[in-house]
PDB file of C-alpha atoms in Angstrom:
ATOM      1  CA  MET A1427     127.916 -92.617-105.292  1.00 86.00           C
ATOM      2  CA  ILE A1428     125.626 -92.921-102.370  1.00 91.00           C
ATOM      3  CA  VAL A1429     124.435 -89.975-100.384  1.00 93.00           C
ATOM      4  CA  THR A1430     122.283 -90.035 -97.327  1.00 94.00           C
ATOM      5  CA  LEU A1431     120.795 -86.944 -95.756  1.00 96.00           C
ATOM      6  CA  MET A1432     118.843 -86.459 -92.669  1.00 96.00           C
ATOM      7  CA  LYS A1433     116.623 -84.042 -90.550  1.00 96.00           C
ATOM      8  CA  HIS A1434     114.039 -83.980 -87.693  1.00 95.00           C
ATOM      9  CA  GLY A1435     110.404 -83.486 -88.910  1.00 92.00           C
ATOM     10  CA  LYS A1436     108.035 -81.235 -87.128  1.00 91.00           C
ATOM     11  CA  ASP A1437     106.753 -84.197 -85.281  1.00 90.00           C
ATOM     12  CA  GLY A1438     110.170 -85.243 -83.794  1.00 90.00           C
ATOM     13  CA  ARG A1439     110.649 -88.278 -86.139  1.00 93.00           C
ATOM     14  CA  LEU A1440     113.869 -88.548 -88.310  1.00 95.00           C
ATOM     15  CA  LEU A1441     113.557 -88.141 -92.002  1.00 96.00           C
ATOM     16  CA  TYR A1442     116.005 -89.936 -94.297  1.00 96.00           C
ATOM     17  CA  TYR A1443     116.517 -88.985 -98.049  1.00 96.00           C
ATOM     18  CA  THR A1444     119.074 -91.233-100.251  1.00 95.00           C
ATOM     19  CA  ILE A1445     120.425 -90.675-103.497  1.00 95.00           C
ATOM     20  CA  HIS A1446     122.242 -93.282-105.349  1.00 93.00           C
ATOM     21  CA  ASP A1447     123.492 -94.560-108.764  1.00 89.00           C
ATOM     22  CA  ARG A1448     123.863 -98.176-108.017  1.00 85.00           C
ATOM     23  CA  GLN A1449     120.772 -99.309-109.679  1.00 85.00           C
ATOM     24  CA  GLN A1450     121.201 -99.884-113.172  1.00 86.00           C
ATOM     25  CA  SER A1451     118.584 -99.124-116.117  1.00 88.00           C
ATOM     26  CA  LEU A1452     117.570-101.375-118.880  1.00 89.00           C
ATOM     27  CA  THR A1453     116.576 -98.325-121.050  1.00 91.00           C
ATOM     28  CA  SER A1454     119.327 -95.920-120.581  1.00 92.00           C
ATOM     29  CA  PRO A1455     122.883 -95.739-119.870  1.00 92.00           C
ATOM     30  CA  HIS A1456     122.721 -93.801-116.597  1.00 92.00           C
ATOM     31  CA  ALA A1457     120.156 -94.023-113.731  1.00 93.00           C
ATOM     32  CA  LEU A1458     119.719 -92.378-110.593  1.00 94.00           C
ATOM     33  CA  THR A1459     117.567 -93.672-107.536  1.00 95.00           C
ATOM     34  CA  THR A1460     116.116 -91.778-104.487  1.00 96.00           C
ATOM     35  CA  LEU A1461     114.775 -93.131-101.577  1.00 96.00           C
ATOM     36  CA  PHE A1462     112.561 -91.403 -98.708  1.00 96.00           C
ATOM     37  CA  ARG A1463     111.961 -92.611 -95.326  1.00 95.00           C
ATOM     38  CA  THR A1464     110.423 -91.476 -92.328  1.00 92.00           C
ATOM     39  CA  GLY A1465     112.012 -92.901 -89.038  1.00 85.00           C
ATOM     40  CA  SER A1466     112.128 -96.677 -89.327  1.00 85.00           C
ATOM     41  CA  GLY A1467     109.059 -96.767 -91.780  1.00 87.00           C
ATOM     42  CA  ARG A1468     109.011 -98.162 -95.335  1.00 90.00           C
ATOM     43  CA  GLU A1469     111.037 -96.509 -98.081  1.00 91.00           C
ATOM     44  CA  ARG A1470     109.418 -94.829-100.951  1.00 95.00           C
ATOM     45  CA  GLU A1471     111.539 -94.967-104.150  1.00 95.00           C
ATOM     46  CA  ARG A1472     111.894 -93.151-107.479  1.00 96.00           C
ATOM     47  CA  HIS A1473     113.941 -94.139-110.335  1.00 95.00           C
ATOM     48  CA  TYR A1474     115.281 -91.703-113.017  1.00 95.00           C
ATOM     49  CA  ASP A1475     116.961 -92.559-116.254  1.00 95.00           C
ATOM     50  CA  PHE A1476     119.401 -90.175-118.288  1.00 94.00           C
ATOM     51  CA  GLU A1477     121.038 -90.595-121.415  1.00 93.00           C
ATOM     52  CA  THR A1478     123.897 -88.261-120.413  1.00 91.00           C
ATOM     53  CA  LEU A1479     125.922 -88.179-117.443  1.00 88.00           C
ATOM     54  CA  SER A1480     125.690 -84.336-117.288  1.00 89.00           C
ATOM     55  CA  ARG A1481     121.853 -84.452-117.117  1.00 92.00           C
ATOM     56  CA  MET A1482     122.316 -86.813-114.374  1.00 91.00           C
ATOM     57  CA  ASP A1483     124.822 -84.527-112.534  1.00 90.00           C
ATOM     58  CA  ALA A1484     122.295 -81.720-112.923  1.00 92.00           C
ATOM     59  CA  MET A1485     119.523 -83.585-111.271  1.00 94.00           C
ATOM     60  CA  ILE A1486     121.825 -84.716-108.364  1.00 92.00           C
ATOM     61  CA  ARG A1487     122.781 -81.069-107.880  1.00 92.00           C
ATOM     62  CA  SER A1488     119.338 -79.944-108.028  1.00 94.00           C
ATOM     63  CA  LEU A1489     118.135 -82.783-105.502  1.00 95.00           C
ATOM     64  CA  LEU A1490     120.884 -81.990-103.096  1.00 94.00           C
ATOM     65  CA  SER A1491     120.523 -78.329-102.968  1.00 93.00           C
ATOM     66  CA  ARG A1492     116.515 -78.439-102.627  1.00 95.00           C
ATOM     67  CA  ARG A1493     117.150 -81.128 -99.704  1.00 96.00           C
ATOM     68  CA  ILE A1494     119.679 -78.981 -98.093  1.00 95.00           C
ATOM     69  CA  ARG A1495     117.533 -75.661 -98.480  1.00 95.00           C
ATOM     70  CA  ASP A1496     114.915 -77.835 -96.637  1.00 95.00           C
ATOM     71  CA  GLY A1497     117.137 -78.279 -93.396  1.00 95.00           C
ATOM     72  CA  TYR A1498     118.522 -81.915 -94.293  1.00 96.00           C
ATOM     73  CA  ARG A1499     122.131 -82.393 -93.029  1.00 95.00           C
ATOM     74  CA  LEU A1500     124.672 -84.894 -94.632  1.00 93.00           C
ATOM     75  CA  LEU A1501     124.654 -88.275 -92.811  1.00 93.00           C
ATOM     76  CA  TYR A1502     126.667 -90.411 -94.988  1.00 90.00           C
ATOM     77  CA  SER A1503     128.317 -90.125 -98.427  1.00 87.00           C
ATOM     78  CA  TRP A1504     130.461 -92.500-100.655  1.00 85.00           C
ATOM     79  CA  SER A1505     131.613 -92.617-103.863  1.00 79.00           C
ATOM     80  CA  ARG A1506     134.345 -94.727-105.891  1.00 70.00           C
ATOM     81  CA  ASP A1507     135.630 -91.573-107.424  1.00 64.00           C
ATOM     82  CA  ALA A1508     138.274 -90.062-105.018  1.00 53.00           C
ATOM     83  CA  ASN A1509     137.531 -86.425-106.171  1.00 55.00           C
ATOM     84  CA  TRP A1510     133.705 -86.667-105.179  1.00 50.00           C
ATOM     85  CA  GLY A1511     134.235 -84.153-102.120  1.00 51.00           C
ATOM     86  CA  GLU A1512     136.445 -81.998-103.914  1.00 51.00           C
ATOM     87  CA  ALA A1513     135.596 -78.474-105.239  1.00 50.00           C
ATOM     88  CA  PRO A1514     135.416 -78.250-109.263  1.00 52.00           C
ATOM     89  CA  GLY A1515     138.227 -76.811-111.349  1.00 54.00           C
ATOM     90  CA  SER A1516     141.824 -77.046-111.416  1.00 50.00           C
ATOM     91  CA  ALA A1517     144.344 -78.777-108.920  1.00 52.00           C
ATOM     92  CA  GLU A1518     145.205 -75.058-107.752  1.00 53.00           C
ATOM     93  CA  ALA A1519     141.477 -74.222-107.411  1.00 51.00           C
ATOM     94  CA  ARG A1520     140.824 -77.378-105.217  1.00 46.00           C
ATOM     95  CA  ALA A1521     143.772 -76.458-103.277  1.00 48.00           C
ATOM     96  CA  ALA A1522     142.625 -73.070-102.473  1.00 49.00           C
ATOM     97  CA  SER A1523     138.730 -74.383-101.888  1.00 49.00           C
ATOM     98  CA  PRO A1524     139.210 -77.985-100.863  1.00 42.00           C
ATOM     99  CA  ILE A1525     135.360 -78.363 -99.853  1.00 49.00           C
ATOM    100  CA  GLY A1526     133.079 -80.262-101.979  1.00 56.00           C
ATOM    101  CA  LEU A1527     129.517 -79.728-103.100  1.00 54.00           C
ATOM    102  CA  LEU A1528     127.896 -80.946-100.003  1.00 58.00           C
ATOM    103  CA  SER A1529     130.249 -79.052 -97.615  1.00 60.00           C
ATOM    104  CA  LYS A1530     129.596 -75.873 -99.666  1.00 58.00           C
ATOM    105  CA  ALA A1531     125.854 -76.131 -99.560  1.00 58.00           C
ATOM    106  CA  ASN A1532     125.880 -76.690 -95.850  1.00 60.00           C
ATOM    107  CA  ALA A1533     128.203 -73.746 -95.099  1.00 65.00           C
ATOM    108  CA  ALA A1534     125.942 -71.590 -97.326  1.00 61.00           C
ATOM    109  CA  LEU A1535     122.926 -72.599 -95.295  1.00 62.00           C
ATOM    110  CA  ASP A1536     124.724 -72.130 -91.914  1.00 71.00           C
ATOM    111  CA  ALA A1537     125.731 -68.703 -92.980  1.00 72.00           C
ATOM    112  CA  ARG A1538     122.095 -67.798 -94.127  1.00 67.00           C
ATOM    113  CA  ARG A1539     120.915 -68.831 -90.469  1.00 70.00           C
ATOM    114  CA  ALA A1540     123.573 -66.797 -88.689  1.00 78.00           C
ATOM    115  CA  SER A1541     122.756 -63.690 -90.593  1.00 75.00           C
ATOM    116  CA  GLY A1542     119.008 -64.100 -90.594  1.00 62.00           C
TER     117      GLY A1542
END
């Protein structure tokens, strides 16, 4: 899985934030890496290790929701899992609400901006 978000900074430069699980860890079964970059500058990297997939998933959700609240927008996402962008739940629930986590977070942010 890889997700890249972007936004325009106060000084007009582009800010990029990437989350991916492609980098493995020697000390734990699951790992997550975040990268932050301003414009074409040097990236700053942070690596997280997790014993369970559910803890890693909770961290991904927390990081994405925080960044989206801060004004970041989805630039790119990819996953080996075909259901990555789908709503959680049964096939009927997914059919009724086909948008995924990122789309829901962006829609909530748009609704807040429109009402406020």
